[in-house]
PDB file of N, CA and C in Angstrom:
ATOM      1  N   UNK N 254       0.678  -0.998   0.020  1.00 56.00           N
ATOM      2  CA  UNK N 254      -0.228  -0.120  -0.221  1.00 56.00           C
ATOM      3  C   UNK N 254       0.524   1.287  -0.565  1.00 56.00           C
ATOM      4  N   UNK N 255       0.267   2.228  -0.743  1.00 70.00           N
ATOM      5  CA  UNK N 255       0.994   3.109  -0.712  1.00 70.00           C
ATOM      6  C   UNK N 255       0.171   4.865  -0.598  1.00 70.00           C
ATOM      7  N   UNK N 256       0.895   6.015  -0.073  1.00 81.00           N
ATOM      8  CA  UNK N 256       0.052   6.840   0.145  1.00 81.00           C
ATOM      9  C   UNK N 256       0.623   8.106   0.177  1.00 81.00           C
ATOM     10  N   UNK N 257       0.007  10.184   0.096  1.00 89.00           N
ATOM     11  CA  UNK N 257       0.604  10.629  -0.192  1.00 89.00           C
ATOM     12  C   UNK N 257       0.433  11.327   0.704  1.00 89.00           C
ATOM     13  N   UNK N 258       1.064  12.091   1.478  1.00 94.00           N
ATOM     14  CA  UNK N 258       1.658  12.761   3.026  1.00 94.00           C
ATOM     15  C   UNK N 258       1.524  14.374   2.686  1.00 94.00           C
ATOM     16  N   UNK N 259       0.756  15.064   3.257  1.00 96.00           N
ATOM     17  CA  UNK N 259       0.672  16.257   3.358  1.00 96.00           C
ATOM     18  C   UNK N 259       0.896  16.935   4.998  1.00 96.00           C
ATOM     19  N   UNK N 260       1.698  17.776   4.469  1.00 96.00           N
ATOM     20  CA  UNK N 260       2.099  19.101   6.182  1.00 96.00           C
ATOM     21  C   UNK N 260       0.348  19.388   6.802  1.00 96.00           C
ATOM     22  N   UNK N 261       0.826  19.202   8.257  1.00 96.00           N
ATOM     23  CA  UNK N 261      -0.413  18.796   8.221  1.00 96.00           C
ATOM     24  C   UNK N 261      -1.328  20.512   8.408  1.00 96.00           C
ATOM     25  N   UNK N 262      -1.898  21.024   8.445  1.00 97.00           N
ATOM     26  CA  UNK N 262      -2.223  22.519   8.686  1.00 97.00           C
ATOM     27  C   UNK N 262      -2.333  22.520   6.946  1.00 97.00           C
ATOM     28  N   UNK N 263      -1.906  21.802   6.219  1.00 97.00           N
ATOM     29  CA  UNK N 263      -2.044  22.750   4.456  1.00 97.00           C
ATOM     30  C   UNK N 263      -2.766  22.350   3.999  1.00 97.00           C
ATOM     31  N   UNK N 264      -4.171  22.944   4.105  1.00 97.00           N
ATOM     32  CA  UNK N 264      -5.362  21.736   3.786  1.00 97.00           C
ATOM     33  C   UNK N 264      -5.483  22.580   2.413  1.00 97.00           C
ATOM     34  N   UNK N 265      -5.188  23.711   2.037  1.00 97.00           N
ATOM     35  CA  UNK N 265      -5.478  24.114   0.338  1.00 97.00           C
ATOM     36  C   UNK N 265      -4.441  22.947  -0.730  1.00 97.00           C
ATOM     37  N   UNK N 266      -3.337  22.155   0.191  1.00 97.00           N
ATOM     38  CA  UNK N 266      -2.710  21.335  -1.036  1.00 97.00           C
ATOM     39  C   UNK N 266      -3.562  19.816  -0.788  1.00 97.00           C
ATOM     40  N   UNK N 267      -4.007  19.648  -0.349  1.00 96.00           N
ATOM     41  CA  UNK N 267      -5.173  18.220   1.060  1.00 96.00           C
ATOM     42  C   UNK N 267      -5.880  18.240  -0.627  1.00 96.00           C
ATOM     43  N   UNK N 268      -6.553  19.462  -0.767  1.00 96.00           N
ATOM     44  CA  UNK N 268      -8.153  19.741  -1.141  1.00 96.00           C
ATOM     45  C   UNK N 268      -7.509  19.767  -2.878  1.00 96.00           C
ATOM     46  N   UNK N 269      -6.729  19.844  -3.078  1.00 97.00           N
ATOM     47  CA  UNK N 269      -6.739  19.812  -4.468  1.00 97.00           C
ATOM     48  C   UNK N 269      -6.199  18.069  -4.951  1.00 97.00           C
ATOM     49  N   UNK N 270      -5.426  17.936  -4.222  1.00 95.00           N
ATOM     50  CA  UNK N 270      -4.862  16.152  -4.791  1.00 95.00           C
ATOM     51  C   UNK N 270      -5.934  16.122  -3.957  1.00 95.00           C
ATOM     52  N   UNK N 271      -7.313  16.165  -3.497  1.00 94.00           N
ATOM     53  CA  UNK N 271      -8.047  14.626  -3.110  1.00 94.00           C
ATOM     54  C   UNK N 271      -9.355  14.654  -4.642  1.00 94.00           C
ATOM     55  N   UNK N 272      -8.831  16.905  -4.873  1.00 96.00           N
ATOM     56  CA  UNK N 272     -10.102  16.480  -5.587  1.00 96.00           C
ATOM     57  C   UNK N 272      -9.662  15.889  -7.622  1.00 96.00           C
ATOM     58  N   UNK N 273      -8.182  16.460  -7.377  1.00 94.00           N
ATOM     59  CA  UNK N 273      -7.605  15.656  -8.422  1.00 94.00           C
ATOM     60  C   UNK N 273      -7.794  14.147  -8.718  1.00 94.00           C
ATOM     61  N   UNK N 274      -7.633  13.338  -7.557  1.00 90.00           N
ATOM     62  CA  UNK N 274      -7.432  12.154  -7.616  1.00 90.00           C
ATOM     63  C   UNK N 274      -8.735  11.927  -8.193  1.00 90.00           C
ATOM     64  N   UNK N 275     -10.238  12.394  -7.072  1.00 93.00           N
ATOM     65  CA  UNK N 275     -11.681  12.064  -7.340  1.00 93.00           C
ATOM     66  C   UNK N 275     -12.021  12.537  -8.880  1.00 93.00           C
ATOM     67  N   UNK N 276     -11.108  13.298  -9.476  1.00 95.00           N
ATOM     68  CA  UNK N 276     -11.775  13.272 -11.204  1.00 95.00           C
ATOM     69  C   UNK N 276     -10.881  12.404 -12.222  1.00 95.00           C
ATOM     70  N   UNK N 277      -9.287  11.946 -11.862  1.00 91.00           N
ATOM     71  CA  UNK N 277      -8.219  10.879 -12.170  1.00 91.00           C
ATOM     72  C   UNK N 277      -9.767   9.406 -12.142  1.00 91.00           C
ATOM     73  N   UNK N 278     -10.126   9.078 -10.691  1.00 89.00           N
ATOM     74  CA  UNK N 278     -10.750   7.804 -10.555  1.00 89.00           C
ATOM     75  C   UNK N 278     -12.669   8.153 -11.317  1.00 89.00           C
ATOM     76  N   UNK N 279     -12.859   9.281 -11.306  1.00 93.00           N
ATOM     77  CA  UNK N 279     -14.688   9.527 -12.479  1.00 93.00           C
ATOM     78  C   UNK N 279     -13.711   9.370 -14.076  1.00 93.00           C
ATOM     79  N   UNK N 280     -12.962   9.319 -14.385  1.00 94.00           N
ATOM     80  CA  UNK N 280     -12.853  10.037 -16.207  1.00 94.00           C
ATOM     81  C   UNK N 280     -12.319   8.003 -16.233  1.00 94.00           C
ATOM     82  N   UNK N 281     -12.492   7.615 -15.532  1.00 90.00           N
ATOM     83  CA  UNK N 281     -11.594   5.933 -15.413  1.00 90.00           C
ATOM     84  C   UNK N 281     -10.462   6.117 -15.944  1.00 90.00           C
ATOM     85  N   UNK N 282      -9.141   7.094 -15.642  1.00 92.00           N
ATOM     86  CA  UNK N 282      -7.540   6.762 -15.966  1.00 92.00           C
ATOM     87  C   UNK N 282      -7.532   6.154 -15.155  1.00 92.00           C
ATOM     88  N   UNK N 283      -7.613   6.589 -14.028  1.00 90.00           N
ATOM     89  CA  UNK N 283      -6.975   5.228 -12.847  1.00 90.00           C
ATOM     90  C   UNK N 283      -7.366   3.730 -12.665  1.00 90.00           C
ATOM     91  N   UNK N 284      -8.566   3.025 -13.219  1.00 91.00           N
ATOM     92  CA  UNK N 284      -8.612   2.269 -13.550  1.00 91.00           C
ATOM     93  C   UNK N 284      -7.258   1.582 -15.168  1.00 91.00           C
ATOM     94  N   UNK N 285      -7.271   3.044 -15.904  1.00 94.00           N
ATOM     95  CA  UNK N 285      -6.156   2.389 -16.739  1.00 94.00           C
ATOM     96  C   UNK N 285      -5.104   2.431 -16.567  1.00 94.00           C
ATOM     97  N   UNK N 286      -4.256   2.745 -15.514  1.00 91.00           N
ATOM     98  CA  UNK N 286      -2.983   2.670 -15.191  1.00 91.00           C
ATOM     99  C   UNK N 286      -2.801   2.307 -14.123  1.00 91.00           C
ATOM    100  N   UNK N 287      -4.027   1.639 -13.130  1.00 91.00           N
ATOM    101  CA  UNK N 287      -3.939   0.491 -12.344  1.00 91.00           C
ATOM    102  C   UNK N 287      -3.387  -1.049 -13.704  1.00 91.00           C
ATOM    103  N   UNK N 288      -4.958  -0.719 -14.295  1.00 94.00           N
ATOM    104  CA  UNK N 288      -4.800  -2.188 -14.972  1.00 94.00           C
ATOM    105  C   UNK N 288      -3.168  -2.470 -15.919  1.00 94.00           C
ATOM    106  N   UNK N 289      -2.570  -1.117 -16.205  1.00 95.00           N
ATOM    107  CA  UNK N 289      -1.172  -1.260 -17.218  1.00 95.00           C
ATOM    108  C   UNK N 289       0.009  -1.706 -16.231  1.00 95.00           C
ATOM    109  N   UNK N 290      -0.240  -1.303 -14.952  1.00 94.00           N
ATOM    110  CA  UNK N 290       0.896  -1.411 -13.947  1.00 94.00           C
ATOM    111  C   UNK N 290       0.541  -3.329 -13.132  1.00 94.00           C
ATOM    112  N   UNK N 291      -0.446  -4.240 -14.368  1.00 94.00           N
ATOM    113  CA  UNK N 291      -1.083  -5.028 -13.437  1.00 94.00           C
ATOM    114  C   UNK N 291      -1.201  -5.209 -12.486  1.00 94.00           C
ATOM    115  N   UNK N 292      -2.350  -3.625 -12.082  1.00 91.00           N
ATOM    116  CA  UNK N 292      -2.449  -3.827 -10.566  1.00 91.00           C
ATOM    117  C   UNK N 292      -3.833  -3.728  -9.874  1.00 91.00           C
ATOM    118  N   UNK N 293      -4.518  -3.710  -8.663  1.00 89.00           N
ATOM    119  CA  UNK N 293      -5.493  -3.411  -8.365  1.00 89.00           C
ATOM    120  C   UNK N 293      -5.735  -2.487  -7.327  1.00 89.00           C
ATOM    121  N   UNK N 294      -6.904  -1.848  -6.563  1.00 86.00           N
ATOM    122  CA  UNK N 294      -7.264  -1.498  -5.175  1.00 86.00           C
ATOM    123  C   UNK N 294      -7.673  -2.142  -4.369  1.00 86.00           C
ATOM    124  N   UNK N 295      -6.505  -2.063  -3.053  1.00 86.00           N
ATOM    125  CA  UNK N 295      -7.030  -2.454  -2.536  1.00 86.00           C
ATOM    126  C   UNK N 295      -8.031  -3.045  -1.261  1.00 86.00           C
ATOM    127  N   UNK N 296      -8.771  -4.556  -0.790  1.00 90.00           N
ATOM    128  CA  UNK N 296      -9.426  -4.986  -0.387  1.00 90.00           C
ATOM    129  C   UNK N 296      -9.686  -3.746   1.235  1.00 90.00           C
ATOM    130  N   UNK N 297     -10.698  -3.848   1.726  1.00 92.00           N
ATOM    131  CA  UNK N 297     -11.253  -3.316   2.720  1.00 92.00           C
ATOM    132  C   UNK N 297     -10.209  -4.172   3.748  1.00 92.00           C
ATOM    133  N   UNK N 298     -10.379  -5.514   3.840  1.00 93.00           N
ATOM    134  CA  UNK N 298      -9.738  -6.146   4.806  1.00 93.00           C
ATOM    135  C   UNK N 298      -7.965  -5.833   4.478  1.00 93.00           C
ATOM    136  N   UNK N 299      -7.697  -5.759   3.768  1.00 90.00           N
ATOM    137  CA  UNK N 299      -6.483  -5.023   2.647  1.00 90.00           C
ATOM    138  C   UNK N 299      -5.551  -3.899   3.344  1.00 90.00           C
ATOM    139  N   UNK N 300      -6.462  -3.472   3.737  1.00 86.00           N
ATOM    140  CA  UNK N 300      -6.101  -1.340   3.685  1.00 86.00           C
ATOM    141  C   UNK N 300      -6.140  -1.510   5.303  1.00 86.00           C
ATOM    142  N   UNK N 301      -6.922  -2.070   5.887  1.00 90.00           N
ATOM    143  CA  UNK N 301      -7.423  -2.650   7.360  1.00 90.00           C
ATOM    144  C   UNK N 301      -5.684  -3.266   8.200  1.00 90.00           C
ATOM    145  N   UNK N 302      -5.766  -4.251   7.432  1.00 91.00           N
ATOM    146  CA  UNK N 302      -4.618  -5.299   7.551  1.00 91.00           C
ATOM    147  C   UNK N 302      -3.265  -3.814   7.760  1.00 91.00           C
ATOM    148  N   UNK N 303      -3.116  -3.399   6.549  1.00 87.00           N
ATOM    149  CA  UNK N 303      -2.167  -2.219   6.505  1.00 87.00           C
ATOM    150  C   UNK N 303      -2.183  -0.890   7.539  1.00 87.00           C
ATOM    151  N   UNK N 304      -2.959  -0.725   8.039  1.00 86.00           N
ATOM    152  CA  UNK N 304      -3.131   0.603   8.977  1.00 86.00           C
ATOM    153  C   UNK N 304      -2.804  -0.116  10.502  1.00 86.00           C
ATOM    154  N   UNK N 305      -2.916  -1.526  10.562  1.00 89.00           N
ATOM    155  CA  UNK N 305      -2.613  -1.874  12.234  1.00 89.00           C
ATOM    156  C   UNK N 305      -1.436  -2.562  12.183  1.00 89.00           C
ATOM    157  N   UNK N 306      -0.900  -2.930  11.073  1.00 80.00           N
ATOM    158  CA  UNK N 306       0.221  -3.269  11.509  1.00 80.00           C
ATOM    159  C   UNK N 306       1.763  -2.095  11.723  1.00 80.00           C
TER     160      UNK N 306
END
């Protein structure tokens, strides 16, 4: 799993990243990127496990 860190309090950057990611997902371009590199979104279980380690 991977993520993006934003300095605490930098809401402008956080909001921009969220909006861009939402647009990428909505356009199906994100699915194409995942397919190109043979990747998949993690399941809820995989996320919970990763966060608990």
